[in-house]
PDB file of C-alpha atoms in Angstrom:
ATOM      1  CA  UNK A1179       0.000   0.000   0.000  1.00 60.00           C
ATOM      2  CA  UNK A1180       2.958   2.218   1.021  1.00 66.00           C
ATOM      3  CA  UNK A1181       4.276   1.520  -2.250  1.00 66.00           C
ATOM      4  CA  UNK A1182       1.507   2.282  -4.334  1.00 63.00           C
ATOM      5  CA  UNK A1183       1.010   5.909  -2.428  1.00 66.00           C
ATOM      6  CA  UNK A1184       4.825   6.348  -3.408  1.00 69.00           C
ATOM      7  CA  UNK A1185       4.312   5.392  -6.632  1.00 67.00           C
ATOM      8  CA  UNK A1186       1.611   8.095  -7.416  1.00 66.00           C
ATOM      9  CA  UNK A1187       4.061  10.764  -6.120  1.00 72.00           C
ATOM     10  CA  UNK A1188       2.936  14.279  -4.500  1.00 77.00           C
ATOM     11  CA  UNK A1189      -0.275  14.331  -6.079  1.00 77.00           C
ATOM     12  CA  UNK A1190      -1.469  11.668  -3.847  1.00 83.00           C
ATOM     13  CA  UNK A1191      -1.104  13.972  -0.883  1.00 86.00           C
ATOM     14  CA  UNK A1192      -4.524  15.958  -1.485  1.00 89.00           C
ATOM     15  CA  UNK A1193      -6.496  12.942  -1.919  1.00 89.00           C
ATOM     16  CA  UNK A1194      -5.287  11.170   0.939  1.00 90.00           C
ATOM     17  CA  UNK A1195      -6.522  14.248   3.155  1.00 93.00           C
ATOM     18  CA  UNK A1196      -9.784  14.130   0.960  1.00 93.00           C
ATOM     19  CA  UNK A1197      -9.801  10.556   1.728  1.00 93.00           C
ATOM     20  CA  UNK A1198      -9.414  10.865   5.068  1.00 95.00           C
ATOM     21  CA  UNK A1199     -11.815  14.080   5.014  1.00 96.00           C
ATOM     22  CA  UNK A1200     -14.713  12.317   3.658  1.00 96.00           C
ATOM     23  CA  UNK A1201     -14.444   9.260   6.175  1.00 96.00           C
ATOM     24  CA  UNK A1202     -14.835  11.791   9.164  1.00 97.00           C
ATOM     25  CA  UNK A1203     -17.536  13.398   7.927  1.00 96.00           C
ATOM     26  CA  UNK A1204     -19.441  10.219   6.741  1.00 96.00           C
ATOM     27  CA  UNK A1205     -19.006   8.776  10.391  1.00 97.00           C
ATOM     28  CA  UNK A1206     -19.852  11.978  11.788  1.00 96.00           C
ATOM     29  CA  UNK A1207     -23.103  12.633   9.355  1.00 96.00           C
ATOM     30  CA  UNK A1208     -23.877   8.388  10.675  1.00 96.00           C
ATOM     31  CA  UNK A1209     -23.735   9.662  13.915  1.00 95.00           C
ATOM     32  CA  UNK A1210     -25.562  12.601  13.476  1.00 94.00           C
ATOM     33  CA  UNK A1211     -28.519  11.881  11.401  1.00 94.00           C
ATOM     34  CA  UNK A1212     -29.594   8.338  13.725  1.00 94.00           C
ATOM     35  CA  UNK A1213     -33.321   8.386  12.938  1.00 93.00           C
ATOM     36  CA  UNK A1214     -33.436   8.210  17.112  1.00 93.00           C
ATOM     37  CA  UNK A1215     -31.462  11.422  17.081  1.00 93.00           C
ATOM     38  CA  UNK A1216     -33.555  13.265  14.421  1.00 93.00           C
ATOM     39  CA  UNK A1217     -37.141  11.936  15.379  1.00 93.00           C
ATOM     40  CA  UNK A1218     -37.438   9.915  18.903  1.00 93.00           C
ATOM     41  CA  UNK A1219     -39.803   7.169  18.587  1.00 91.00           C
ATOM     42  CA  UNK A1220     -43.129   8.783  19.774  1.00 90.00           C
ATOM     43  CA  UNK A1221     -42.143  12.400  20.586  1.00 91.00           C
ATOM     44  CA  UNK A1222     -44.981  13.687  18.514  1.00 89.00           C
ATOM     45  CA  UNK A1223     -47.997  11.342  19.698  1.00 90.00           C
ATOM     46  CA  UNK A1224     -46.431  12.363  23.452  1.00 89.00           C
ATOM     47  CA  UNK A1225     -46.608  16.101  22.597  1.00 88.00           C
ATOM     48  CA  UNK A1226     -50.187  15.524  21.056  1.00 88.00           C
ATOM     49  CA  UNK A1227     -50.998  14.320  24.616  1.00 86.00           C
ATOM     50  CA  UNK A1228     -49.230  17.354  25.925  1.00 82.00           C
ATOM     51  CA  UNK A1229     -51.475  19.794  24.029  1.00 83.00           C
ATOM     52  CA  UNK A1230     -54.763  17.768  24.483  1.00 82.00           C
ATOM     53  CA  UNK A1231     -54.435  17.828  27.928  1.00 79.00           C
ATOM     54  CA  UNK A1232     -53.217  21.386  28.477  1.00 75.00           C
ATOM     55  CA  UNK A1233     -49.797  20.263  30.280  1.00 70.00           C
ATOM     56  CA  UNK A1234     -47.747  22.688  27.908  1.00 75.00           C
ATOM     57  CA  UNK A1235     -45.707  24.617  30.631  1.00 78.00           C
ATOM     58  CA  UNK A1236     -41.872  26.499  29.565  1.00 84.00           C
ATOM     59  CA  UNK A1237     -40.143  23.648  31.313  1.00 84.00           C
ATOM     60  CA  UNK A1238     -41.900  21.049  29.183  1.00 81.00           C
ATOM     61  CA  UNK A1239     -41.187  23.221  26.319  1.00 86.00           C
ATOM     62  CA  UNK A1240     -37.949  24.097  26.520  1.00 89.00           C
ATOM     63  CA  UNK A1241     -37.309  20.209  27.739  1.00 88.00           C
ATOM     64  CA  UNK A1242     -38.904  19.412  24.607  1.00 88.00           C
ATOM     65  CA  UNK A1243     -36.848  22.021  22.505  1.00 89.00           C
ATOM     66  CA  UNK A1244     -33.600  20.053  23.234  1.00 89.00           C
ATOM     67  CA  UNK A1245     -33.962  16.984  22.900  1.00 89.00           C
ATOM     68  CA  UNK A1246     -34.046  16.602  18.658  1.00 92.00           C
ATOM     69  CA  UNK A1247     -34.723  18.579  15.948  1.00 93.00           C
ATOM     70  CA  UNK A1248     -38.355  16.927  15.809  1.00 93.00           C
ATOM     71  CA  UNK A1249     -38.173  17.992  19.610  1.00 91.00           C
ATOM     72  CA  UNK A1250     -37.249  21.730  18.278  1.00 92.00           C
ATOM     73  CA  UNK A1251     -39.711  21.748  15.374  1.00 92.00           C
ATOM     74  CA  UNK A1252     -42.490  21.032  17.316  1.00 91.00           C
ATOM     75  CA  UNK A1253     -41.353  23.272  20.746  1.00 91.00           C
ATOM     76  CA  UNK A1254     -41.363  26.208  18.156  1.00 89.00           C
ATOM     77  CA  UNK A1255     -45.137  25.609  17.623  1.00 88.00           C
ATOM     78  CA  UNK A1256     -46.089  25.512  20.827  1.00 88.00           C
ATOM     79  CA  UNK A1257     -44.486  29.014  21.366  1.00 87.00           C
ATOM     80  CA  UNK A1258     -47.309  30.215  19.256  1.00 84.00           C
ATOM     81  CA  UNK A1259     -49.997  28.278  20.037  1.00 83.00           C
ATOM     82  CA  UNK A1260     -52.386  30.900  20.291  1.00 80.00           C
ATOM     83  CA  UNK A1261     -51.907  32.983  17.227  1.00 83.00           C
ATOM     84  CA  UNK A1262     -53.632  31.781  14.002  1.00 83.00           C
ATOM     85  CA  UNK A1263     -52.673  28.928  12.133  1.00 82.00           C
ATOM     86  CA  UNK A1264     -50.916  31.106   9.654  1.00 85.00           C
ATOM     87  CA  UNK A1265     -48.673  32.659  12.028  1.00 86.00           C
ATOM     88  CA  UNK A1266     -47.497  29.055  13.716  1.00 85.00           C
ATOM     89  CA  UNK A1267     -46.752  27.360  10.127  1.00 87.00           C
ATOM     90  CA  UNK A1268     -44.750  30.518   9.394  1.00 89.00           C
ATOM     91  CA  UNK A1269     -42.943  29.836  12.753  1.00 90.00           C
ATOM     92  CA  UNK A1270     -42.951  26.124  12.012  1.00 90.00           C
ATOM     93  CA  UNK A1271     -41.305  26.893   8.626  1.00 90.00           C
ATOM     94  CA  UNK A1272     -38.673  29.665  10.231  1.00 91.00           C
ATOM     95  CA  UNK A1273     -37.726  27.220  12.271  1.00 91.00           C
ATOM     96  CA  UNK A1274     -37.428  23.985  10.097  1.00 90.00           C
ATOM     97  CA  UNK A1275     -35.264  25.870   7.600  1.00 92.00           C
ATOM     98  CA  UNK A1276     -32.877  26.420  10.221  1.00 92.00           C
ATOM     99  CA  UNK A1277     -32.953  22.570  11.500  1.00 93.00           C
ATOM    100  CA  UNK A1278     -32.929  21.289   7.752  1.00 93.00           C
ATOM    101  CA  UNK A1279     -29.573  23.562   6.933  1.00 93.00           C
ATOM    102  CA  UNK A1280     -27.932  21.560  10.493  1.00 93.00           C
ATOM    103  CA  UNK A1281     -29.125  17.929   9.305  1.00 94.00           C
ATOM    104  CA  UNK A1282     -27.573  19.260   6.135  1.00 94.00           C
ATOM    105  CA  UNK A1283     -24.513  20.400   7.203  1.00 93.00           C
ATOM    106  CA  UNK A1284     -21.194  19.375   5.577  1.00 94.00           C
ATOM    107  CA  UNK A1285     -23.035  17.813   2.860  1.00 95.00           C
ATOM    108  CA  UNK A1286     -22.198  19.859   0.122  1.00 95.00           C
ATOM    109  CA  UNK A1287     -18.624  19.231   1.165  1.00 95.00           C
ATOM    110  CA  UNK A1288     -18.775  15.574   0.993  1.00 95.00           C
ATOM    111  CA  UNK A1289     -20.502  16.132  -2.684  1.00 95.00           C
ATOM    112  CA  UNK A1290     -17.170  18.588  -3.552  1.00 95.00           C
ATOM    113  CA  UNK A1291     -15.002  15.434  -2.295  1.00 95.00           C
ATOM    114  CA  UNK A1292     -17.281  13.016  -4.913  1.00 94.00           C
ATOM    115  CA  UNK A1293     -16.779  15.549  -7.551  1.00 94.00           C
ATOM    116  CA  UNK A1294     -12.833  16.880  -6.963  1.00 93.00           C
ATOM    117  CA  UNK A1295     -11.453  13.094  -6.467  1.00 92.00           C
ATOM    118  CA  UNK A1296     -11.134  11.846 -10.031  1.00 91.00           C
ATOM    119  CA  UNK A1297     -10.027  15.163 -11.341  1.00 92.00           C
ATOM    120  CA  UNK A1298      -7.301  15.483  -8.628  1.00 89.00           C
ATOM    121  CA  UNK A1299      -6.636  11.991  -9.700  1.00 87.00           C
ATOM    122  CA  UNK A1300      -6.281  12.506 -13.546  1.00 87.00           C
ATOM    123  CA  UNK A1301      -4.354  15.191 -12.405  1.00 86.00           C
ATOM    124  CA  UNK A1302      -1.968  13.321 -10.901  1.00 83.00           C
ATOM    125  CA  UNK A1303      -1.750  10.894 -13.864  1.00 83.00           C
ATOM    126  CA  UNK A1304      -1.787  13.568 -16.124  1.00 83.00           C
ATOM    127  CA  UNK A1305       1.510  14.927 -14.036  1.00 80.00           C
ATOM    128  CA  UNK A1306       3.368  11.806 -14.329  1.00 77.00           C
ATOM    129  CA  UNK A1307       2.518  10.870 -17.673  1.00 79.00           C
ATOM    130  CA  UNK A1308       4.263  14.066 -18.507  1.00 78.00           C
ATOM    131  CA  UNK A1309       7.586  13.726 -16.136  1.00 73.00           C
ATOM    132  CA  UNK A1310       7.634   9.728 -18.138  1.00 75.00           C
ATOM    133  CA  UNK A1311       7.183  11.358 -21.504  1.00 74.00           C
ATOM    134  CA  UNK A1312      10.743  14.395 -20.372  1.00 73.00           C
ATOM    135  CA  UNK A1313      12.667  11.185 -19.315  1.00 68.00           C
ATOM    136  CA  UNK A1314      11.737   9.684 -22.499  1.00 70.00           C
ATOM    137  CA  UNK A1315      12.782  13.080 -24.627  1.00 70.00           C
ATOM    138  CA  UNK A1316      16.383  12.790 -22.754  1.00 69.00           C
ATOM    139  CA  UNK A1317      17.005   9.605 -22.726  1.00 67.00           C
ATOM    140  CA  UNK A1318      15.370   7.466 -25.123  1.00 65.00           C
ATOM    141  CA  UNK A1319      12.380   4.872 -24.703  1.00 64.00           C
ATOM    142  CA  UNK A1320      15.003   2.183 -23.139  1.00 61.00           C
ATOM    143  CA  UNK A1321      13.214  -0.563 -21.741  1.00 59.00           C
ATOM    144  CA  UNK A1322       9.406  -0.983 -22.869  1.00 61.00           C
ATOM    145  CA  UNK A1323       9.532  -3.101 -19.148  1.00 59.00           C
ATOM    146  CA  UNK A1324      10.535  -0.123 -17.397  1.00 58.00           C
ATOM    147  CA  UNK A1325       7.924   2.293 -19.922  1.00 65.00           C
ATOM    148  CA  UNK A1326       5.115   0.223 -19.049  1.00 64.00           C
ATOM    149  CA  UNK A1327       6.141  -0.169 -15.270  1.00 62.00           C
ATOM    150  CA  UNK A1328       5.975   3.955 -15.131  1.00 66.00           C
ATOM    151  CA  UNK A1329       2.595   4.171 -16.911  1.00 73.00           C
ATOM    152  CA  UNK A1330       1.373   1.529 -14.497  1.00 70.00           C
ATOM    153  CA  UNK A1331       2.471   4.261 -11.945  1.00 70.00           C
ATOM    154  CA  UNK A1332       1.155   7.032 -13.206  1.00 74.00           C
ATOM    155  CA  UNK A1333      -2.783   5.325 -13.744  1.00 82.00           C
ATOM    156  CA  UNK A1334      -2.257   4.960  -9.947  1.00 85.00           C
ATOM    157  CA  UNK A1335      -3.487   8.426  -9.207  1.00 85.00           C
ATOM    158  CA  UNK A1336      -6.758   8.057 -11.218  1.00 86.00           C
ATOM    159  CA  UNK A1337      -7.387   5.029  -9.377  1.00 88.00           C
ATOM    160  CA  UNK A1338      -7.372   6.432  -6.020  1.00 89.00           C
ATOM    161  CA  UNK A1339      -9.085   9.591  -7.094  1.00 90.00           C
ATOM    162  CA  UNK A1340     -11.618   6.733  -8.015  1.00 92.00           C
ATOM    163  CA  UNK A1341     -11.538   5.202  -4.837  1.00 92.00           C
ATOM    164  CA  UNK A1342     -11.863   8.478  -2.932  1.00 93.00           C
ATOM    165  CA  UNK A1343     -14.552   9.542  -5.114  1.00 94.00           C
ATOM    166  CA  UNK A1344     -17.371   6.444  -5.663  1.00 95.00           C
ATOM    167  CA  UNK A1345     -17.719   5.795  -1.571  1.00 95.00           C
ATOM    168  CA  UNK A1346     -17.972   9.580  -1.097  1.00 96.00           C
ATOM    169  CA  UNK A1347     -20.409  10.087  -3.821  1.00 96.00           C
ATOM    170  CA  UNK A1348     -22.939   6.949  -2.575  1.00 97.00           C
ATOM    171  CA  UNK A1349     -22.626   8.765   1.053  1.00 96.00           C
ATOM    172  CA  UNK A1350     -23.693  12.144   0.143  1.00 96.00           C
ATOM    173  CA  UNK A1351     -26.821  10.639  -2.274  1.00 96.00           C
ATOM    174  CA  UNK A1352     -27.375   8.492   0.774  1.00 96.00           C
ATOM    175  CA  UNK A1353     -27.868  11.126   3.675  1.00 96.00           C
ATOM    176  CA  UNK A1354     -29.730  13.302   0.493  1.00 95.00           C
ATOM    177  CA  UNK A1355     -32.183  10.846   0.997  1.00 95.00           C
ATOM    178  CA  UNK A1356     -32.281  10.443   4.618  1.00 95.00           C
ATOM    179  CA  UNK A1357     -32.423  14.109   4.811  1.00 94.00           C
ATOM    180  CA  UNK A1358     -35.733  14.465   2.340  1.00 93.00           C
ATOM    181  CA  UNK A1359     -37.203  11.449   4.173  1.00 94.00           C
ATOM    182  CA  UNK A1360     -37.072  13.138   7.804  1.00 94.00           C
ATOM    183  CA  UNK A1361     -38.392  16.314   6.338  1.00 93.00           C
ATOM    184  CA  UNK A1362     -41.591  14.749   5.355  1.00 92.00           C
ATOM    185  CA  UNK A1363     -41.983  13.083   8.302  1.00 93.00           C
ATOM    186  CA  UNK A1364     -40.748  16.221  10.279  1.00 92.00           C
ATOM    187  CA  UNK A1365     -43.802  18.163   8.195  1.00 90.00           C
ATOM    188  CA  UNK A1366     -46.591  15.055   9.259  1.00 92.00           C
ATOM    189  CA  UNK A1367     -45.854  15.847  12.790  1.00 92.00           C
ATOM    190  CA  UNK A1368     -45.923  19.574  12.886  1.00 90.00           C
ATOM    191  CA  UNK A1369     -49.446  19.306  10.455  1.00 90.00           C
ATOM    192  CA  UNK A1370     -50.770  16.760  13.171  1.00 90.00           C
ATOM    193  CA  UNK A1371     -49.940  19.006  16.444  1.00 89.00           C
ATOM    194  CA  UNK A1372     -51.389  22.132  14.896  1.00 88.00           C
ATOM    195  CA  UNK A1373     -54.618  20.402  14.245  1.00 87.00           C
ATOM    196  CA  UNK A1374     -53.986  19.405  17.717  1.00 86.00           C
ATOM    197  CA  UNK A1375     -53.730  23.016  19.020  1.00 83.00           C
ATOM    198  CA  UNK A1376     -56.546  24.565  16.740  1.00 80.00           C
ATOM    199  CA  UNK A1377     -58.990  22.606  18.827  1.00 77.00           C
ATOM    200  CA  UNK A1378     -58.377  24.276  21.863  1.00 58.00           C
ATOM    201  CA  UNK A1379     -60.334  27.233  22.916  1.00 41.00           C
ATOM    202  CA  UNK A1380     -58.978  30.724  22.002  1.00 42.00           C
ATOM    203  CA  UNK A1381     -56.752  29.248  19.469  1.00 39.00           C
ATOM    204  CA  UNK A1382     -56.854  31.284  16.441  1.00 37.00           C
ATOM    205  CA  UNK A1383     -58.030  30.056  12.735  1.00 39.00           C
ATOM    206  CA  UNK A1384     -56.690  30.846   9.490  1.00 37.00           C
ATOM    207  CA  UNK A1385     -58.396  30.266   6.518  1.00 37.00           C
ATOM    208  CA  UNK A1386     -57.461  27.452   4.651  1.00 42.00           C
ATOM    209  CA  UNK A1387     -53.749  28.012   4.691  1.00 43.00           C
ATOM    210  CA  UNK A1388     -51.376  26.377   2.766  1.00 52.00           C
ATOM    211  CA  UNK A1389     -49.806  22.963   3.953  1.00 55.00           C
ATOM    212  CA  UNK A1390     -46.133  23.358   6.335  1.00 57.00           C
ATOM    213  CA  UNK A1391     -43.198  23.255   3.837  1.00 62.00           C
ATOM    214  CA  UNK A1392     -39.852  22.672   5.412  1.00 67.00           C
ATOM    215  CA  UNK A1393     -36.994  23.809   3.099  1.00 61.00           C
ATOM    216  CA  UNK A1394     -34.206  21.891   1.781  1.00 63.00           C
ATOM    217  CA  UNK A1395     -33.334  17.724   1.068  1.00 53.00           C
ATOM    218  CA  UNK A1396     -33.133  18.409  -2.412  1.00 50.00           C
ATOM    219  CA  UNK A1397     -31.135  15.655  -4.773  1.00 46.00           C
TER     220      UNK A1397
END
């Protein structure tokens, strides 16, 4: 392995640390986006309960507000709960735009790695094809053995880039997915709990508003 990473010469240095970039922030993103971290397993039908039954107090609400970003979605809701329905989707929306950008986060950076690792890796062919074909100009062809061994060397590069890039790329369509996926369920809970709260006394109607739209998870 050594061997090969000397064989592909300096240019294997920047995808090693994109290599080595885009395994951190695939184990980090893992870690991150557990569907028990994003939406606990019956937060919403407990903080249904919570409304129906009028136990909406600060400290269940700001207990509530840290515990996920389901937990957070729904806590900014409950701020509202007595404006109109207009007013708490536009708080639900405020809100889930800022909690779709964190589930997002260094996404686009793991789809730069996908993208940057077979050009940085043709690069690196490119480079030693180039200090073969100078050798060749001073000294001759020589051995085809020896030609073929440093063109061997040189597709090492694009390999790796390769390598680098095909794991990363899977990853960041992956957690796309993931992503769009706890959005709409994200958007079921928040519609459920302010049907919830519109059936309390005092809580303020809207006309036929338009459904919650949380931003982001796009391809």
């Amino acid at each position: 392995m050594l061997e090969l990473v000397k064989a592909g010469g300096w240019p294997m240095i920047p995808l090693l640390i994109l290599s080595a970039l885009a395994l951190a922030i695939i184990i980090e993103r893992l870690w991150t986006l557990r569907r028990r971290a994003v939406l606990p397993p019956n937060l919403g039908q407990e903080v249904r309960a919570w409304a129906a039954g009028g136990k909406l107090d600060p400290a269940h609400i700001e207990s509530l507000r840290a515990t996920a970003p389901l937990g957070a979605l729904l806590a900014a809701a409950l701020d509202v709960r007595g404006r109109p329905r207009e007013e708490i989707r536009e708080r639900i929306e405020d809100v889930g735009r800022h909690l779709v950008h964190r589930m997002e986060r260094y996404l686009n950076t793991l789809g730069t790695i996908a993208a940057a690792g077979p050009l940085l890796g043709l690069f690196g062919t490119v480079v030693g094809m180039i200090q073969m074909f100078l050798v060749i100009n001073d000294q001759g062809i020589g051995d085809v053995n020896q030609l073929a061994g440093g063109i061997g060397k040189a597709l090492v590069c694009t390999a790796t880039g390769m390598i680098v890039a095909i794991p990363a790329l899977i990853a960041h369509r992956w957690f796309r997915g993931r992503v769009s996926e706890y959005i709409v369920a994200m958007e079921h809970e928040a519609i459920a709990l302010v049907d919830v709260l519109q059936q309390h006394p005092g809580e303020g109607r809207a006309s036929e508003p338009r459904p919650v739209r949380l931003a982001g998870g796009q391809g």
